[in-house]
C-alpha positions as semicolon CSV with decimal commas, in nm:
position;residue;x (nm);y (nm);z (nm)
1;M;-26,487;-2,522;27,779
2;W;-26,408;-2,348;28,152
3;W;-26,210;-2,073;27,900
4;V;-26,479;-2,004;27,640
5;G;-26,710;-1,977;27,936
6;V;-26,536;-1,737;28,102
7;N;-26,390;-1,531;27,849
8;P;-26,458;-1,391;27,503
9;L;-26,414;-1,581;27,168
10;P;-26,048;-1,528;26,982
11;D;-26,026;-1,289;26,780
12;G;-25,860;-1,458;26,463
13;F;-26,057;-1,341;26,212
14;Q;-25,985;-1,022;26,288
15;N;-25,594;-1,090;26,292
16;E;-25,641;-1,239;25,968
17;Y;-25,782;-0,948;25,781
18;L;-25,512;-0,761;25,907
19;L;-25,245;-0,990;25,807
20;V;-25,370;-1,024;25,474
21;G;-25,443;-0,641;25,432
22;N;-25,062;-0,576;25,536
23;A;-24,947;-0,827;25,310
24;L;-25,116;-0,719;24,987
25;D;-24,993;-0,326;25,089
26;L;-24,615;-0,460;25,116
27;W;-24,689;-0,649;24,790
28;G;-24,843;-0,366;24,582
29;A;-24,516;-0,137;24,730
30;L;-24,301;-0,438;24,579
31;C;-24,453;-0,424;24,248
32;A;-24,511;-0,046;24,228
33;G;-24,086;-0,012;24,346
34;D;-24,208;0,233;24,576
35;L;-23,898;0,235;24,835
36;W;-24,033;0,462;25,106
37;H;-24,360;0,252;25,157
38;L;-24,172;-0,076;25,137
39;R;-23,937;0,026;25,405
40;W;-24,288;0,163;25,591
41;Y;-24,449;-0,180;25,568
42;M;-24,164;-0,383;25,641
43;Y;-24,034;-0,198;25,971
44;T;-24,339;-0,045;26,133
45;G;-24,577;-0,305;26,143
46;Y;-24,690;-0,512;26,434
47;W;-24,613;-0,810;26,252
48;P;-24,259;-0,943;26,111
49;W;-24,279;-0,869;25,735
50;G;-24,117;-1,204;25,692
51;L;-24,449;-1,376;25,693
52;Y;-24,568;-1,157;25,423
53;A;-24,260;-1,216;25,209
54;A;-24,265;-1,612;25,227
55;P;-24,567;-1,630;24,973
56;W;-24,408;-1,397;24,709
57;P;-24,326;-1,659;24,462
58;L;-24,650;-1,795;24,467
59;M;-24,811;-1,414;24,453
60;A;-24,609;-1,394;24,166
61;V;-24,784;-1,678;23,971
62;M;-25,125;-1,676;24,126
63;G;-25,175;-1,305;24,172
64;A;-25,207;-1,080;24,464
65;T;-25,516;-1,298;24,673
66;R;-25,573;-1,445;24,968
67;Q;-25,547;-1,781;24,795
68;A;-25,194;-1,715;24,709
69;L;-25,087;-1,595;25,059
70;V;-25,286;-1,910;25,191
71;M;-25,085;-2,154;24,987
72;G;-24,779;-2,026;25,123
73;N;-24,839;-2,224;25,439
74;L;-24,730;-2,518;25,195
75;I;-24,372;-2,391;25,246
76;H;-24,362;-2,402;25,612
77;L;-24,544;-2,713;25,594
78;A;-24,250;-2,839;25,365
79;V;-23,988;-2,705;25,639
80;L;-24,191;-2,865;25,909
81;L;-24,233;-3,214;25,776
82;I;-23,839;-3,235;25,717
83;A;-23,765;-3,102;26,041
84;V;-23,982;-3,348;26,248
85;N;-23,866;-3,611;26,057
86;A;-23,507;-3,520;26,132
87;M;-23,607;-3,486;26,511
88;G;-23,785;-3,804;26,453
89;R;-23,504;-4,001;26,374
90;A;-23,223;-3,863;26,597
91;V;-23,466;-3,995;26,904
92;G;-23,492;-4,333;26,729
93;G;-23,877;-4,274;26,565
94;R;-24,030;-4,303;26,227
95;L;-24,400;-4,172;26,266
96;A;-24,322;-3,823;26,386
97;P;-24,449;-3,641;26,047
98;L;-24,770;-3,819;26,090
99;L;-24,823;-3,769;26,405
100;V;-24,791;-3,406;26,375
101;L;-24,976;-3,367;26,082
102;L;-25,284;-3,561;26,256
103;C;-25,286;-3,257;26,552
104;P;-25,558;-3,006;26,498
105;G;-25,313;-2,731;26,559
106;V;-25,155;-2,797;26,254
107;F;-25,372;-2,919;25,981
108;G;-25,614;-2,673;26,111
109;T;-25,357;-2,379;26,047
110;L;-25,339;-2,477;25,682
111;V;-25,651;-2,275;25,581
112;R;-25,582;-1,969;25,748
113;F;-25,291;-1,655;25,639
114;E;-25,176;-1,636;25,999
115;P;-24,829;-1,700;26,146
116;N;-24,931;-2,009;26,347
117;L;-24,775;-2,252;26,151
118;A;-24,463;-2,053;26,022
119;A;-24,385;-2,048;26,428
120;I;-24,457;-2,400;26,436
121;S;-24,211;-2,491;26,134
122;W;-23,934;-2,272;26,207
123;T;-23,909;-2,349;26,598
124;A;-23,903;-2,723;26,449
125;A;-23,625;-2,661;26,230
126;G;-23,437;-2,451;26,465
127;L;-23,457;-2,756;26,670
128;A;-23,364;-3,006;26,441
129;A;-23,060;-2,820;26,355
130;L;-22,926;-2,804;26,721
131;V;-22,977;-3,152;26,776
132;A;-22,797;-3,254;26,475
133;S;-22,528;-2,972;26,609
134;Q;-22,356;-3,278;26,831
135;G;-22,330;-3,050;27,139
136;L;-22,246;-2,729;26,944
137;Q;-21,982;-2,889;26,764
138;R;-22,087;-2,891;26,411
139;R;-22,060;-2,535;26,304
140;R;-22,295;-2,559;26,028
141;F;-22,586;-2,685;26,187
142;V;-22,508;-2,414;26,481
143;W;-22,561;-2,171;26,228
144;L;-22,839;-2,348;26,089
145;Y;-23,006;-2,290;26,436
146;G;-22,916;-1,921;26,422
147;A;-23,066;-1,911;26,050
148;C;-23,390;-2,058;26,151
149;F;-23,410;-1,870;26,482
150;G;-23,359;-1,510;26,268
151;I;-23,602;-1,660;26,019
152;G;-23,866;-1,764;26,299
153;L;-23,857;-1,442;26,438
154;M;-23,959;-1,311;26,096
155;M;-24,245;-1,527;26,066
156;D;-24,424;-1,414;26,437
157;R;-24,354;-1,175;26,683
158;L;-24,088;-1,327;26,947
159;T;-24,265;-1,696;26,956
160;V;-23,994;-1,875;26,853
161;A;-23,762;-1,718;27,113
162;F;-23,942;-1,890;27,392
163;F;-23,869;-2,231;27,262
164;L;-23,550;-2,224;27,092
165;L;-23,347;-2,042;27,379
166;P;-23,433;-2,306;27,639
167;A;-23,341;-2,538;27,379
168;V;-22,993;-2,499;27,363
169;L;-22,911;-2,458;27,778
170;P;-22,891;-2,846;27,834
171;L;-22,567;-2,811;27,569
172;L;-22,402;-2,485;27,713
173;W;-22,230;-2,734;27,989
174;A;-22,049;-2,918;27,810
175;A;-22,037;-2,711;27,504
176;G;-21,625;-2,581;27,553
177;R;-21,506;-2,311;27,378
178;R;-21,550;-2,420;27,047
179;G;-21,919;-2,461;27,067
180;W;-21,944;-2,098;27,249
181;I;-21,795;-1,950;26,943
182;H;-22,033;-2,152;26,715
183;L;-22,324;-2,044;26,946
184;A;-22,169;-1,674;26,930
185;Q;-22,184;-1,686;26,519
186;A;-22,493;-1,806;26,536
187;A;-22,656;-1,526;26,749
188;G;-22,454;-1,282;26,478
189;I;-22,698;-1,472;26,179
190;T;-23,004;-1,426;26,418
191;L;-22,912;-1,074;26,477
192;V;-22,865;-0,978;26,095
193;L;-23,184;-1,140;25,985
194;A;-23,407;-0,995;26,259
195;G;-23,230;-0,715;26,427
196;A;-23,360;-0,423;26,236
197;Y;-23,701;-0,529;26,281
198;Y;-23,709;-0,587;26,648
199;R;-23,522;-0,250;26,652
200;E;-23,836;-0,070;26,514
201;F;-24,081;-0,310;26,699
202;F;-23,937;-0,269;27,060
203;L;-23,926;0,119;27,010
204;R;-24,310;0,112;26,896
205;H;-24,497;-0,174;27,087
206;S;-24,308;-0,278;27,402
207;F;-24,484;-0,065;27,637
208;E;-24,823;-0,237;27,487
209;I;-24,647;-0,577;27,537
210;M;-24,492;-0,499;27,883
211;S;-24,852;-0,363;28,024
212;Q;-25,048;-0,696;27,915
213;A;-24,795;-0,941;28,079
214;N;-24,902;-0,979;28,401
215;V;-25,255;-0,862;28,425
216;G;-25,367;-1,086;28,087
217;E;-25,551;-0,886;27,775
218;I;-25,656;-0,513;27,781
219;D;-25,906;-0,400;27,508
220;S;-25,879;-0,056;27,342
221;A;-26,128;0,087;27,594
222;G;-25,854;-0,041;27,907
223;V;-26,100;-0,352;28,034
224;L;-25,961;-0,652;28,094
225;M;-26,040;-0,912;27,880
226;E;-25,943;-1,250;28,090
227;S;-26,027;-1,409;28,373
228;T;-25,759;-1,558;28,604
229;G;-25,790;-1,838;28,863
230;I;-25,663;-2,169;28,930
231;L;-25,737;-2,302;28,632
232;S;-25,529;-2,094;28,424
233;W;-25,207;-2,270;28,570
234;V;-25,288;-2,563;28,348
235;Y;-25,443;-2,386;28,074
236;Y;-25,146;-2,486;27,831
237;P;-25,191;-2,910;27,944
238;L;-25,569;-2,849;27,906
239;T;-25,522;-2,678;27,535
240;L;-25,265;-2,971;27,423
241;L;-25,538;-3,242;27,502
242;D;-25,835;-3,031;27,359
243;S;-25,753;-2,781;27,024
244;Q;-25,413;-2,850;26,979
245;A;-25,389;-3,224;26,941
246;G;-25,714;-3,378;27,072
247;P;-25,761;-3,602;27,357
248;V;-25,612;-3,937;27,211
249;L;-25,346;-3,793;27,003
250;G;-25,286;-3,538;27,303
251;V;-25,230;-3,862;27,568
252;V;-25,008;-4,017;27,313
253;L;-24,778;-3,697;27,271
254;V;-24,760;-3,682;27,672
255;L;-24,631;-4,008;27,711
256;G;-24,374;-3,954;27,460
257;L;-24,229;-3,716;27,697
258;I;-24,152;-4,061;27,911
259;G;-23,836;-4,230;27,848
260;P;-23,426;-4,235;27,883
261;M;-23,275;-3,920;27,906
262;T;-23,035;-3,856;27,572
263;K;-22,921;-3,571;27,482
264;A;-23,144;-3,509;27,152
265;R;-23,434;-3,570;27,413
266;S;-23,295;-3,330;27,657
267;V;-23,297;-3,056;27,424
268;L;-23,635;-3,130;27,299
269;L;-23,805;-3,161;27,680
270;A;-23,605;-2,823;27,755
271;S;-23,790;-2,642;27,423
272;I;-24,119;-2,813;27,562
273;V;-24,089;-2,725;27,929
274;G;-23,921;-2,408;27,897
275;G;-24,187;-2,293;27,606
276;L;-24,508;-2,378;27,838
277;V;-24,342;-2,263;28,174
278;F;-24,287;-1,919;28,021
279;F;-24,634;-1,876;27,885
280;T;-24,786;-2,018;28,181
281;V;-24,612;-1,761;28,411
282;V;-24,736;-1,461;28,170
283;S;-25,138;-1,391;28,243
284;K;-25,213;-1,358;27,879
285;N;-25,309;-1,671;27,741
286;Q;-25,395;-1,791;27,383
287;V;-25,435;-2,139;27,244
288;F;-25,144;-2,065;26,954
289;Y;-24,879;-1,979;27,222
290;T;-24,758;-2,275;27,259
291;L;-24,819;-2,464;26,911
292;P;-24,500;-2,525;26,867
293;I;-24,411;-2,774;27,109
294;L;-24,636;-3,017;26,905
295;A;-24,348;-3,076;26,671
296;P;-24,094;-3,162;26,958
297;M;-24,369;-3,336;27,141
298;A;-24,465;-3,551;26,800
299;A;-24,091;-3,630;26,721
300;L;-24,032;-3,774;27,134
301;A;-24,410;-3,953;27,080
302;S;-24,298;-4,149;26,789
303;V;-24,048;-4,368;26,959
304;R;-24,334;-4,495;27,184
305;T;-24,578;-4,560;26,853
306;R;-24,258;-4,741;26,674
307;A;-24,208;-4,962;26,993
308;A;-24,615;-5,030;27,028
């Protein structure tokens, strides 16, 4: 309530309006065989074009409508449920898919065409692959981590990086030469999938992003749109207990962080803590920035709920 009281309401509807328009433009160029505009829409936009391409099978059946785009969320939801189930079982839990579905930050995203659910899902998929890699020794799962990383980067702007990069840190010390080679190969896969888009993205938008990182959001008139204060440092934990998970489920997720340390738990905890620390340090605060923590937190909490 404090944050809403001293800051403008989020402009989510404006974002969705732009995203739907961009998706329909790209689809139109694809159907028309217009390669020039297809490349233009793919590589000059502010959001990665992977988000627009994911619903193409549904658009081919249902037509170029917002409903088809929103139904594309079901693809990401399926990825999320498979990934969070794998993570939950890796740490000894069974109810992780149910816990993550009960989060408002997950089911609330199903009705909008935005990248939030995709960011949650592909972060979860990358973490599940990393957990299954046995300390980076199983090559196919490290490659899968790199693929999920690249796909995630093509669904939302950089978001997955701030959760998937910290997650690998606990595994580096004992990775050995074999693990480092696998990780380098995974980085190559990520680069192949996302490198071309982000080359154009940074050339066009890096100044805008960096100018707001340490001061908060600035509108088109150059006016600072956010207030800072002591509460801004606990914005994301408070958001978890409010709109992301709610007060009851939020407490359950937080309690799930407590437990004996294992290799799988260390990967998930590193992702959660790394993402939270990064976005807390960045002055610009948005509710959806830390939504990807819901999947690993649900996996960890599923152990406690099973024991109960």
